Short mmCIF file of C-alpha atoms in Angstrom, two decimals:
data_model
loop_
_atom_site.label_atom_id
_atom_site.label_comp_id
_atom_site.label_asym_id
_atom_site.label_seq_id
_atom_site.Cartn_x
_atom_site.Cartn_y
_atom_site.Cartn_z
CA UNK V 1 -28.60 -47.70 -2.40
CA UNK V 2 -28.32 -44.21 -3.31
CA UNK V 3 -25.06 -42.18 -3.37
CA UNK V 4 -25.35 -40.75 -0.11
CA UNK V 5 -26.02 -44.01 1.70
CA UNK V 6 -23.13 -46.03 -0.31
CA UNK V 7 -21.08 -43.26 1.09
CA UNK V 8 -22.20 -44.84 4.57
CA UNK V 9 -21.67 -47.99 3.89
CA UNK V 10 -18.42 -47.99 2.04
CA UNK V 11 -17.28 -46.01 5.53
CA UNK V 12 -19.23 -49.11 7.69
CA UNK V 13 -17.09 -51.92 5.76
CA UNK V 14 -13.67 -49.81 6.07
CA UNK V 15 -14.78 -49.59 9.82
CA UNK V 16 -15.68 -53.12 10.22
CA UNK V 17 -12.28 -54.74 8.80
CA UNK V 18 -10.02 -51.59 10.00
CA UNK V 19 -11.32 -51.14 13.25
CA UNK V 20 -14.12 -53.76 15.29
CA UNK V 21 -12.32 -56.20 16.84
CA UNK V 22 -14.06 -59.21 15.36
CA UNK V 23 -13.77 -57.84 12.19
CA UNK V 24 -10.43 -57.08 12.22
CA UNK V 25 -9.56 -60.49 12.74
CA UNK V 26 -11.48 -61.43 9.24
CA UNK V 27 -9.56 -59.39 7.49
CA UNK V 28 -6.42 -60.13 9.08
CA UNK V 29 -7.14 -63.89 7.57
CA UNK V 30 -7.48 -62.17 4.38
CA UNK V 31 -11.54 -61.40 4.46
CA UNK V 32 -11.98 -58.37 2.12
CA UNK V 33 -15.52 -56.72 2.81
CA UNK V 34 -16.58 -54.52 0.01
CA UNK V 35 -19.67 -53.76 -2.20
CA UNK V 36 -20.46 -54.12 -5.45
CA UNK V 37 -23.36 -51.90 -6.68
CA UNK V 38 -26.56 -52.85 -9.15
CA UNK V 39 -29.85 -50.89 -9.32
CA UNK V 40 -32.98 -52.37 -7.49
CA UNK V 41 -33.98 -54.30 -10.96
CA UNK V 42 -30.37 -55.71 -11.65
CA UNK V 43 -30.13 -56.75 -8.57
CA UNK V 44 -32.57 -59.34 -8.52
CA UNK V 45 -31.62 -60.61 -12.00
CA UNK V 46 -27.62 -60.74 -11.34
CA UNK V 47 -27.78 -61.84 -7.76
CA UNK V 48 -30.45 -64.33 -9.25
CA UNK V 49 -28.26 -66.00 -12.28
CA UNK V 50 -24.96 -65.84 -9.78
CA UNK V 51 -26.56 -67.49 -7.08
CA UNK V 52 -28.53 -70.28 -9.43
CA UNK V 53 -24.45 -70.84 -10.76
CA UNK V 54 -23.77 -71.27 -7.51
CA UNK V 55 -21.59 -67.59 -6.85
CA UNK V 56 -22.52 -64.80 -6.15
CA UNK V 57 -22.69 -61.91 -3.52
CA UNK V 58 -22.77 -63.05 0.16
CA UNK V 59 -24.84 -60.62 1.12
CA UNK V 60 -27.55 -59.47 -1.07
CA UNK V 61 -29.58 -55.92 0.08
CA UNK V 62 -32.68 -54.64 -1.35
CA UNK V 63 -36.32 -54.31 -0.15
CA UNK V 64 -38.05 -56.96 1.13
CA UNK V 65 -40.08 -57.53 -2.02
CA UNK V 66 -37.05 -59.22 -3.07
CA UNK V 67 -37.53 -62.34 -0.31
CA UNK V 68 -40.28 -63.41 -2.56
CA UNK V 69 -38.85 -64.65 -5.78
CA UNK V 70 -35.50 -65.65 -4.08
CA UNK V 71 -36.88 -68.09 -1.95
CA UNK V 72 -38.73 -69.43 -4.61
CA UNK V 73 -35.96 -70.14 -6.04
CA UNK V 74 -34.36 -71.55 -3.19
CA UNK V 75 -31.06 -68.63 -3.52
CA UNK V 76 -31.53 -67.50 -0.06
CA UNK V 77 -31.11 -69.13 3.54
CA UNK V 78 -33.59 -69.31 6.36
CA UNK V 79 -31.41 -67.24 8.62
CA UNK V 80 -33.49 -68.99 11.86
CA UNK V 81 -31.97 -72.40 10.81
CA UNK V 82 -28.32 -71.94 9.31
CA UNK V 83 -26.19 -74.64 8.47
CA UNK V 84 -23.09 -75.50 9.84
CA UNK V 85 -23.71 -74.54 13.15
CA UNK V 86 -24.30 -70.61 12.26
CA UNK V 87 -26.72 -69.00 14.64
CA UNK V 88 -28.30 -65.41 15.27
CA UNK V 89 -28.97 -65.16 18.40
CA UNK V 90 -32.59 -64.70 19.89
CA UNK V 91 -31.71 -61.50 21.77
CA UNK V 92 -29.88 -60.18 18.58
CA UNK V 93 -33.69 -60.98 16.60
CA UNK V 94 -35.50 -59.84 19.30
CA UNK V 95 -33.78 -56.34 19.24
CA UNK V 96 -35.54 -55.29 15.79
CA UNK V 97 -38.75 -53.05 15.89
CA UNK V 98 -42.21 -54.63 15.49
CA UNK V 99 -44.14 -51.44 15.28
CA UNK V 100 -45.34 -49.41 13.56
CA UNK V 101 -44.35 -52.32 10.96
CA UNK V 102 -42.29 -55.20 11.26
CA UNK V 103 -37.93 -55.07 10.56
CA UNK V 104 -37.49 -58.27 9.57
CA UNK V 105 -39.15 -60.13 7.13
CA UNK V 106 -40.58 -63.60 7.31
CA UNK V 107 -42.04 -65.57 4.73
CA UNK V 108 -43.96 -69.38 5.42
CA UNK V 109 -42.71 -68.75 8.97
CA UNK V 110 -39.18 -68.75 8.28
CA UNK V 111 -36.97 -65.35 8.24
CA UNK V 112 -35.10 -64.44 5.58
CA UNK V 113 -34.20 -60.93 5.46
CA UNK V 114 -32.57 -58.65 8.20
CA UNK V 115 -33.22 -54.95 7.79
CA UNK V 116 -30.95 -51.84 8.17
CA UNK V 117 -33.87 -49.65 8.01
CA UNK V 118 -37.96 -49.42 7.36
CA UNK V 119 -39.98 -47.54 5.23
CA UNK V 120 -39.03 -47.04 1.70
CA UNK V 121 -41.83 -45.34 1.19
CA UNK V 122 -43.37 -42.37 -0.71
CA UNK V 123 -44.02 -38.86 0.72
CA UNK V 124 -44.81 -35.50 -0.56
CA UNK V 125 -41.60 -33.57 -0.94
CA UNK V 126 -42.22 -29.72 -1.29
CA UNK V 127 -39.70 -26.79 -1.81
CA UNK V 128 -40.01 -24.47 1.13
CA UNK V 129 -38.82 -21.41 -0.61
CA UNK V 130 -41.77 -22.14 -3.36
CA UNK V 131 -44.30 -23.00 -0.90
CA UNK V 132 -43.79 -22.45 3.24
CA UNK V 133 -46.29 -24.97 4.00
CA UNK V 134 -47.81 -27.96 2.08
CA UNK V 135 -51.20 -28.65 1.12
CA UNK V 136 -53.26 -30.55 3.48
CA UNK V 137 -55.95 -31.76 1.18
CA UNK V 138 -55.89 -33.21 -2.34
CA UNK V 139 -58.35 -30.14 -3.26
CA UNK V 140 -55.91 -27.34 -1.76
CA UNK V 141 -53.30 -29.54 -3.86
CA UNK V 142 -54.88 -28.47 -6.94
CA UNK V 143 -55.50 -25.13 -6.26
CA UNK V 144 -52.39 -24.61 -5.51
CA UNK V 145 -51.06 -26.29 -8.33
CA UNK V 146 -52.58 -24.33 -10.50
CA UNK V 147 -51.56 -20.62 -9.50
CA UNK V 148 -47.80 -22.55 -9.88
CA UNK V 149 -47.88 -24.47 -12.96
CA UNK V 150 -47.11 -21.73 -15.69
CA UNK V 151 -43.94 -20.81 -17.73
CA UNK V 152 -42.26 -24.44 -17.89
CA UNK V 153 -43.10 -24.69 -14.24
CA UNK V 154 -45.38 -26.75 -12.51
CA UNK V 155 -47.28 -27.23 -9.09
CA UNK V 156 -46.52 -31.19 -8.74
CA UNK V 157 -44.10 -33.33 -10.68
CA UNK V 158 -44.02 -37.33 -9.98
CA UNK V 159 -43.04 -40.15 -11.82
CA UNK V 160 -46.68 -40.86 -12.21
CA UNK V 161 -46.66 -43.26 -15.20
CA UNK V 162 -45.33 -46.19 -12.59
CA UNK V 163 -47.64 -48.36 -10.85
CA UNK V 164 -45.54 -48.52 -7.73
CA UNK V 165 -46.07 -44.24 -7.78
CA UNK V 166 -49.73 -44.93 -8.40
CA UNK V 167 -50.61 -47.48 -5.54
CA UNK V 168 -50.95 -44.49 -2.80
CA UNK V 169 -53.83 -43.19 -4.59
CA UNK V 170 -55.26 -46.61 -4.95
CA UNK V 171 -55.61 -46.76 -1.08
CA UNK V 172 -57.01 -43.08 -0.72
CA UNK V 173 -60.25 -44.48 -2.55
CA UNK V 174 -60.02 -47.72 0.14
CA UNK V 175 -57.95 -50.18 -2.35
CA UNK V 176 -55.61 -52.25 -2.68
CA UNK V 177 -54.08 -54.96 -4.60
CA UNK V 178 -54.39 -58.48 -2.82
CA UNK V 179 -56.07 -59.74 -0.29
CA UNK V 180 -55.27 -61.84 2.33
CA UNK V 181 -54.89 -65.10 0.45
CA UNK V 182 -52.31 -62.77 -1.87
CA UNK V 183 -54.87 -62.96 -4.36
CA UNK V 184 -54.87 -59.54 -6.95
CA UNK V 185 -57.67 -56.91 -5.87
CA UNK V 186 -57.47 -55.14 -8.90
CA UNK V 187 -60.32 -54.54 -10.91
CA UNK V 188 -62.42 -52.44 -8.08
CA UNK V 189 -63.94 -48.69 -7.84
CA UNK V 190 -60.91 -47.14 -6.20
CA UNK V 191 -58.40 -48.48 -9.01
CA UNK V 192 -60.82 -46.61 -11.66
CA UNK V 193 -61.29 -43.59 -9.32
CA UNK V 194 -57.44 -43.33 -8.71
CA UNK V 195 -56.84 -43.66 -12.54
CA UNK V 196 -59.22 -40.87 -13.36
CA UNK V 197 -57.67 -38.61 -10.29
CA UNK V 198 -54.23 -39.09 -11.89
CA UNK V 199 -55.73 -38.22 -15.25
CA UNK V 200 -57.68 -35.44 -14.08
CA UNK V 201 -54.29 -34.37 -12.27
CA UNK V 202 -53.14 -33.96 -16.24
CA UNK V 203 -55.78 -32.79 -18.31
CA UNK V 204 -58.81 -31.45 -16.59
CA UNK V 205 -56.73 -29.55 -13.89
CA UNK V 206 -53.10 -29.10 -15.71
CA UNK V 207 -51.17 -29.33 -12.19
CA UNK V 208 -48.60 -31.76 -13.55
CA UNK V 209 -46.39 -32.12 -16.90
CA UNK V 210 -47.99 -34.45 -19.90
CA UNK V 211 -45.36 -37.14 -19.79
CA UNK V 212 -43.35 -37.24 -16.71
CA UNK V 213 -40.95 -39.90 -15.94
CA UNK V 214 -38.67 -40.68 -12.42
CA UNK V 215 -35.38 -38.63 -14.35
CA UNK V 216 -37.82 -35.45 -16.05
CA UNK V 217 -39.49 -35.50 -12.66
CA UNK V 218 -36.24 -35.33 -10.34
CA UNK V 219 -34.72 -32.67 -12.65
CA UNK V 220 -38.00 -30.37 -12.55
CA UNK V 221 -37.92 -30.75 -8.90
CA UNK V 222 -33.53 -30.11 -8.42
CA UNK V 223 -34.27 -27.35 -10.91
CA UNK V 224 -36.48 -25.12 -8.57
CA UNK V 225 -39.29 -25.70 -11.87
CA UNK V 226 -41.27 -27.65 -9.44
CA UNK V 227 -42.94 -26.72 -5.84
CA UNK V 228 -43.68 -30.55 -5.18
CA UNK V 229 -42.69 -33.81 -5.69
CA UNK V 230 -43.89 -37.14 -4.66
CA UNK V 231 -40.58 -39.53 -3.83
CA UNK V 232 -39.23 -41.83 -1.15
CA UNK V 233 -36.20 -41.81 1.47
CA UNK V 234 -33.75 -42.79 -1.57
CA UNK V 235 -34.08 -39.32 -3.07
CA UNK V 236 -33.44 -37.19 0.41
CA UNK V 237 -29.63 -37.06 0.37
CA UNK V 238 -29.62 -35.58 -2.74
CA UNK V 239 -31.37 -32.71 -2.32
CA UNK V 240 -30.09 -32.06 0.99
CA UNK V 241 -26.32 -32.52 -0.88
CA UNK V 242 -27.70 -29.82 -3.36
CA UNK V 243 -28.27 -27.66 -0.73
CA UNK V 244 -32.31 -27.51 -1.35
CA UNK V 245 -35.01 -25.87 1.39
CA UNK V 246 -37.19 -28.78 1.41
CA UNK V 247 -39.64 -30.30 3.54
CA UNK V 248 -41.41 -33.94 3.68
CA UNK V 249 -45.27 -34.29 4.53
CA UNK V 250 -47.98 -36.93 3.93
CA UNK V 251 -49.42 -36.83 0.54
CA UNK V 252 -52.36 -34.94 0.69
CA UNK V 253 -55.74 -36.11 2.11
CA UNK V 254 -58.45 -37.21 -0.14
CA UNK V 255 -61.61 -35.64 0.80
CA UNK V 256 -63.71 -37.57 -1.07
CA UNK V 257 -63.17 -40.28 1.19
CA UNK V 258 -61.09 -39.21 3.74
CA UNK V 259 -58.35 -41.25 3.63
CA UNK V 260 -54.78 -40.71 3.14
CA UNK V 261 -53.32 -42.29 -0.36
CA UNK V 262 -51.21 -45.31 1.59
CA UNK V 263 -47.78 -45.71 -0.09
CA UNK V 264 -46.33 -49.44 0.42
CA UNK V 265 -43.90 -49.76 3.16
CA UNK V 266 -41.18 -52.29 3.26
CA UNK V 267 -37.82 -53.11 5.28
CA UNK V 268 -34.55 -52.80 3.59
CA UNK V 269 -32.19 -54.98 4.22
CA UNK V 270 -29.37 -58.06 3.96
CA UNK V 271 -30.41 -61.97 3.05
CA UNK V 272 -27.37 -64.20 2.95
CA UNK V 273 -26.79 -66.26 -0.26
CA UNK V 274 -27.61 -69.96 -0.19
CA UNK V 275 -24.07 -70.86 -1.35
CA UNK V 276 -22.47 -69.47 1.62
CA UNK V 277 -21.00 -71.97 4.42
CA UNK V 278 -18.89 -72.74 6.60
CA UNK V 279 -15.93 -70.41 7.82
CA UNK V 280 -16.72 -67.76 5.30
CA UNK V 281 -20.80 -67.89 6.79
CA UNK V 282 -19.50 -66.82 10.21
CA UNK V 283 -17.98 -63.93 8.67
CA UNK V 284 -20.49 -63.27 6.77
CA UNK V 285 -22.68 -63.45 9.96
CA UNK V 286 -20.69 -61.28 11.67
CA UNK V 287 -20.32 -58.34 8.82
CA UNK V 288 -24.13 -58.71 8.74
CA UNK V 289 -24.59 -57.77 12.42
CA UNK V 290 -22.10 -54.89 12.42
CA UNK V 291 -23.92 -53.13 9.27
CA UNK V 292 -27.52 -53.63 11.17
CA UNK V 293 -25.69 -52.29 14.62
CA UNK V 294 -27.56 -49.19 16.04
CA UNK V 295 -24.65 -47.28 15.73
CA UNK V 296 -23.71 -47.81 11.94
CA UNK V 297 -27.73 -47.28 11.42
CA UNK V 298 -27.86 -44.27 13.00
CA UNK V 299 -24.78 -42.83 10.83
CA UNK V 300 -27.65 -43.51 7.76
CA UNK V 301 -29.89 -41.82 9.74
CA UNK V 302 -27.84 -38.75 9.79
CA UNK V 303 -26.34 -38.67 6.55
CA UNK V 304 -29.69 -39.40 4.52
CA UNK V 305 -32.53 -39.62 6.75
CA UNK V 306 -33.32 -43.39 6.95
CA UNK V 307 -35.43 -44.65 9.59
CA UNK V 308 -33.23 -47.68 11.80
CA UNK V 309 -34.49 -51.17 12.57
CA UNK V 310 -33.05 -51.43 16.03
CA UNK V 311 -34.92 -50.69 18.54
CA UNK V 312 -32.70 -48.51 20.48
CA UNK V 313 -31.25 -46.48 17.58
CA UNK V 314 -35.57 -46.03 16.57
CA UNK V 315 -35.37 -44.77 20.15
CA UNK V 316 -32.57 -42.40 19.96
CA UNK V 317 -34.01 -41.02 16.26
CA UNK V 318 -36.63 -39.44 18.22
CA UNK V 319 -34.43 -37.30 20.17
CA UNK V 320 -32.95 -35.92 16.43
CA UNK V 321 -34.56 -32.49 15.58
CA UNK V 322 -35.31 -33.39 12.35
CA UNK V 323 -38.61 -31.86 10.83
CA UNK V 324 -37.98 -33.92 7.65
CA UNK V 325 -37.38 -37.46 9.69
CA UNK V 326 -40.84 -36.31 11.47
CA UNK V 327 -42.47 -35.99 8.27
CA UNK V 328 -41.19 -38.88 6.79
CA UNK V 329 -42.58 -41.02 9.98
CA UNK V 330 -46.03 -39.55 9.58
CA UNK V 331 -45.91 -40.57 6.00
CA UNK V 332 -45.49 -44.36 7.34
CA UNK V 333 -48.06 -44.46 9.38
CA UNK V 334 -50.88 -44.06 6.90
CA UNK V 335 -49.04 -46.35 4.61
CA UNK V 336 -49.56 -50.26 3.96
CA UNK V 337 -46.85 -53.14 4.42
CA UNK V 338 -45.39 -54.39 0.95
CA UNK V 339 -46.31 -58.61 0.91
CA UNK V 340 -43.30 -59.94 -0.08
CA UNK V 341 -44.47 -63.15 -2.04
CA UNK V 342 -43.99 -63.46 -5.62
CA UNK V 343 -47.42 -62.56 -6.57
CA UNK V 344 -46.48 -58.84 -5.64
CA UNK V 345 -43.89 -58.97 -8.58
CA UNK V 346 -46.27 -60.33 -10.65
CA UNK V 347 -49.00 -57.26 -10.31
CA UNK V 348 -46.43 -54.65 -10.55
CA UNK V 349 -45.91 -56.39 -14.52
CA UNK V 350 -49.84 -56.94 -14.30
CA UNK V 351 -50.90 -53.19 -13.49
CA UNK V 352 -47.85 -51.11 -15.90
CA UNK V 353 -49.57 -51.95 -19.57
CA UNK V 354 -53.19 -50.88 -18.91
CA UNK V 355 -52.54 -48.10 -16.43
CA UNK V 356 -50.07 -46.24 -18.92
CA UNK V 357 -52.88 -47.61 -21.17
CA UNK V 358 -55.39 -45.29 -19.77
CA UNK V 359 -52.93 -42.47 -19.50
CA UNK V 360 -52.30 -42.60 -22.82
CA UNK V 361 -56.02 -42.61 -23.44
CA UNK V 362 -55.98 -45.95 -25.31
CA UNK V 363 -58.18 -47.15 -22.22
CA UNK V 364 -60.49 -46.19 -19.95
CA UNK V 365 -59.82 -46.80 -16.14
CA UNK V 366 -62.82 -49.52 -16.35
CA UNK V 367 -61.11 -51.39 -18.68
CA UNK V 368 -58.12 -51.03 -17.20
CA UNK V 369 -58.94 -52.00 -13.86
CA UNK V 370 -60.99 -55.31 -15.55
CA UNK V 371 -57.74 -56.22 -17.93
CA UNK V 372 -55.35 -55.45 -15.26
CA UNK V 373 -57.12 -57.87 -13.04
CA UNK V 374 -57.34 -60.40 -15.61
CA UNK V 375 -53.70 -60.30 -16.36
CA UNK V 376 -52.68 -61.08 -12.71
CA UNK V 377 -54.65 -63.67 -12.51
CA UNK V 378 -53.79 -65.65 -15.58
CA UNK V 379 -49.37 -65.07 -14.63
CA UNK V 380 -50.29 -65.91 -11.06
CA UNK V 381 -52.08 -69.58 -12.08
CA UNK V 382 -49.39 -70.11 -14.62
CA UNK V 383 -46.65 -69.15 -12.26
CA UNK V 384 -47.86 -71.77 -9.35
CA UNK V 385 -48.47 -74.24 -12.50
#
């Protein structure tokens, strides 16, 4: 979570224990309900080792990418089947949105993550006082990128070097990186056509900065150096907290094919640790509901602009005149569902050394494309091995 949102929550857990009535009576048998912060990455790692030890957080939030690897590893329960006579009930489960994509997350038929919110996924972010309204196509991108990239300041700034940034452009040539049978798709036409976009982006057309990470790409952005920026619902608050003019559209269409680039969407949300039981499971239970209640998701809604998994807070969002939650909704429904098994962790890793391979012109995007592909394929057999 970003500041803005652990705001939120810290406010939720103060709620829950201070004032709900069945959370009140947790704390007032000495239940203390607080969180305890770690980027995305440390997460998984520290919530990993705790859990293995057999500690850890009870509740564990992330995206749902995360359900992969922790119930291979067995760190997670099946919240459809909890022990020691636990239940959610069906009407609780059944009150989580199914369209345009899914709240909850199953994996081998068995759910394992509840979400607080969907999406998570990217959007083109442009600074209204730079440019009124955003380019519709990628072509009108680039022209108007380059009548604003001059004096230290450019037309587009992303963190562009990171395959998870790169994947929309992979699905605006028609690709995508596993099939069905979560095998990786790699090595295909629209991986080499979206590395030579991004490069062209660079060099032929000079629209974005030579080497632009997440941090150079924020600043540029914050800094008024930058009309647009490509970045997901994490980054909102804190531009509306610096008191920016901005507004959130779909990335630009590729005319070439005519299809939107398709950012991956996922859930966000809470899995409960396998080490939890008994009397301290209930409570966990019942924290759990309270943070995914339609009212504490709508307060994220306000504050930062997060799209609720309830279905009647997803109802009452629509009634919010919020040109910026509109565009951020658009976004998602061009975009692709995350899979949440463990291969998708492996071709992240697969993609990152021959993609910044090819930007740094060590490679070409054929032979990235073929090594990339290659790579997955030899961690995913010795993974399952």
């Amino acid at each position: 979570m970003q500041p803005g949102e652990r705001k939120v929550l810290d406010v939720a857990l103060e709620k829950f224990a201070k004032e709900d009535p069945i959370g009140k009576q947790w704390a007032e048998k000495g239940y203390v309900f607080r969180e305890l912060f770690y980027e995305t990455e440390p997460i998984r790692s520290n919530f990993m080792i705790a859990a293995l030890g057999g500690s850890g957080a009870e509740l564990v939030y992330g995206p749902s990418d995360m359900v992969g690897p922790f119930t291979q590893l067995e760190i997670i329960h099946q919240m459809d089947s909890l022990p020691d006579g636990v239940k959610l009930e069906q009407e609780f489960l059944d009150s989580f949105i199914t369209e345009p994509f899914p709240a909850n997350t199953y994996l081998n038929e068995h759910l394992y993550q509840i979400a607080d919110q969907v999406g998570n996924h990217l959007c083109l972010v442009y600074n209204k006082d730079i440019i009124p309204v955003p380019p519709k196509t990628i072509g009108e991108m680039i022209e108007m990128g380059k009548k604003l990239t001059k004096d230290g300041n450019y037309g587009l700034v992303w963190n562009y070097t990171e395959p998870y940034f790169f994947i929309p452009f992979v699905g605006s040539f028609g690709g995508g990186v596993m099939n069905e049978k979560f095998e990786p798709t790699l090595n295909t036409e629209a991986t080499v056509k979206a590395a030579q976009l991004i490069v062209d982006l660079r060099d032929k057309h000079k629209i974005i900065p030579t080497d632009c990470d997440y941090q150079t790409a924020n600043a540029l952005f914050k800094e008024g150096r930058a009309a647009m920026i490509i970045n997901g619902p994490w980054s909102w608050a804190t531009y509306k907290n610096a008191g920016m003019n901005f507004g959130i559209a779909r990335i630009p269409l590729n005319e070439e094919t005519g299809l939107y680039p398709a950012p991956m969407v996922s859930p966000r949300g809470y899995s409960i640790n396998i080490n939890t039981r008994g009397e301290k499971l209930r409570a966990t239970v019942d924290l759990l509901k309270f943070l995914c209640s339609p009212e504490v998701e709508l307060e994220f809604t306000k504050a930062v602009g997060t799209i609720p998994s309830r279905k009647e807070a997803y109802a009452q969002m629509a009634s919010f005149a919020d040109d910026n939650l509109r565009g951020s909704m658009d976004q998602i429904l061009v975009g692709r569902a995350m899979p949440v098994v463990s291969e998708m962790r492996v071709i992240w890793d697969s993609m990152r050394p021959s993609y910044q391979a090819v930007l740094n012109g060590s490679k070409t995007p054929e032979q990235a494309a073929k090594e990339m592909q290659e790579l997955a394929q030899k961690l995913i057999k010795e993974m399952k091995q």
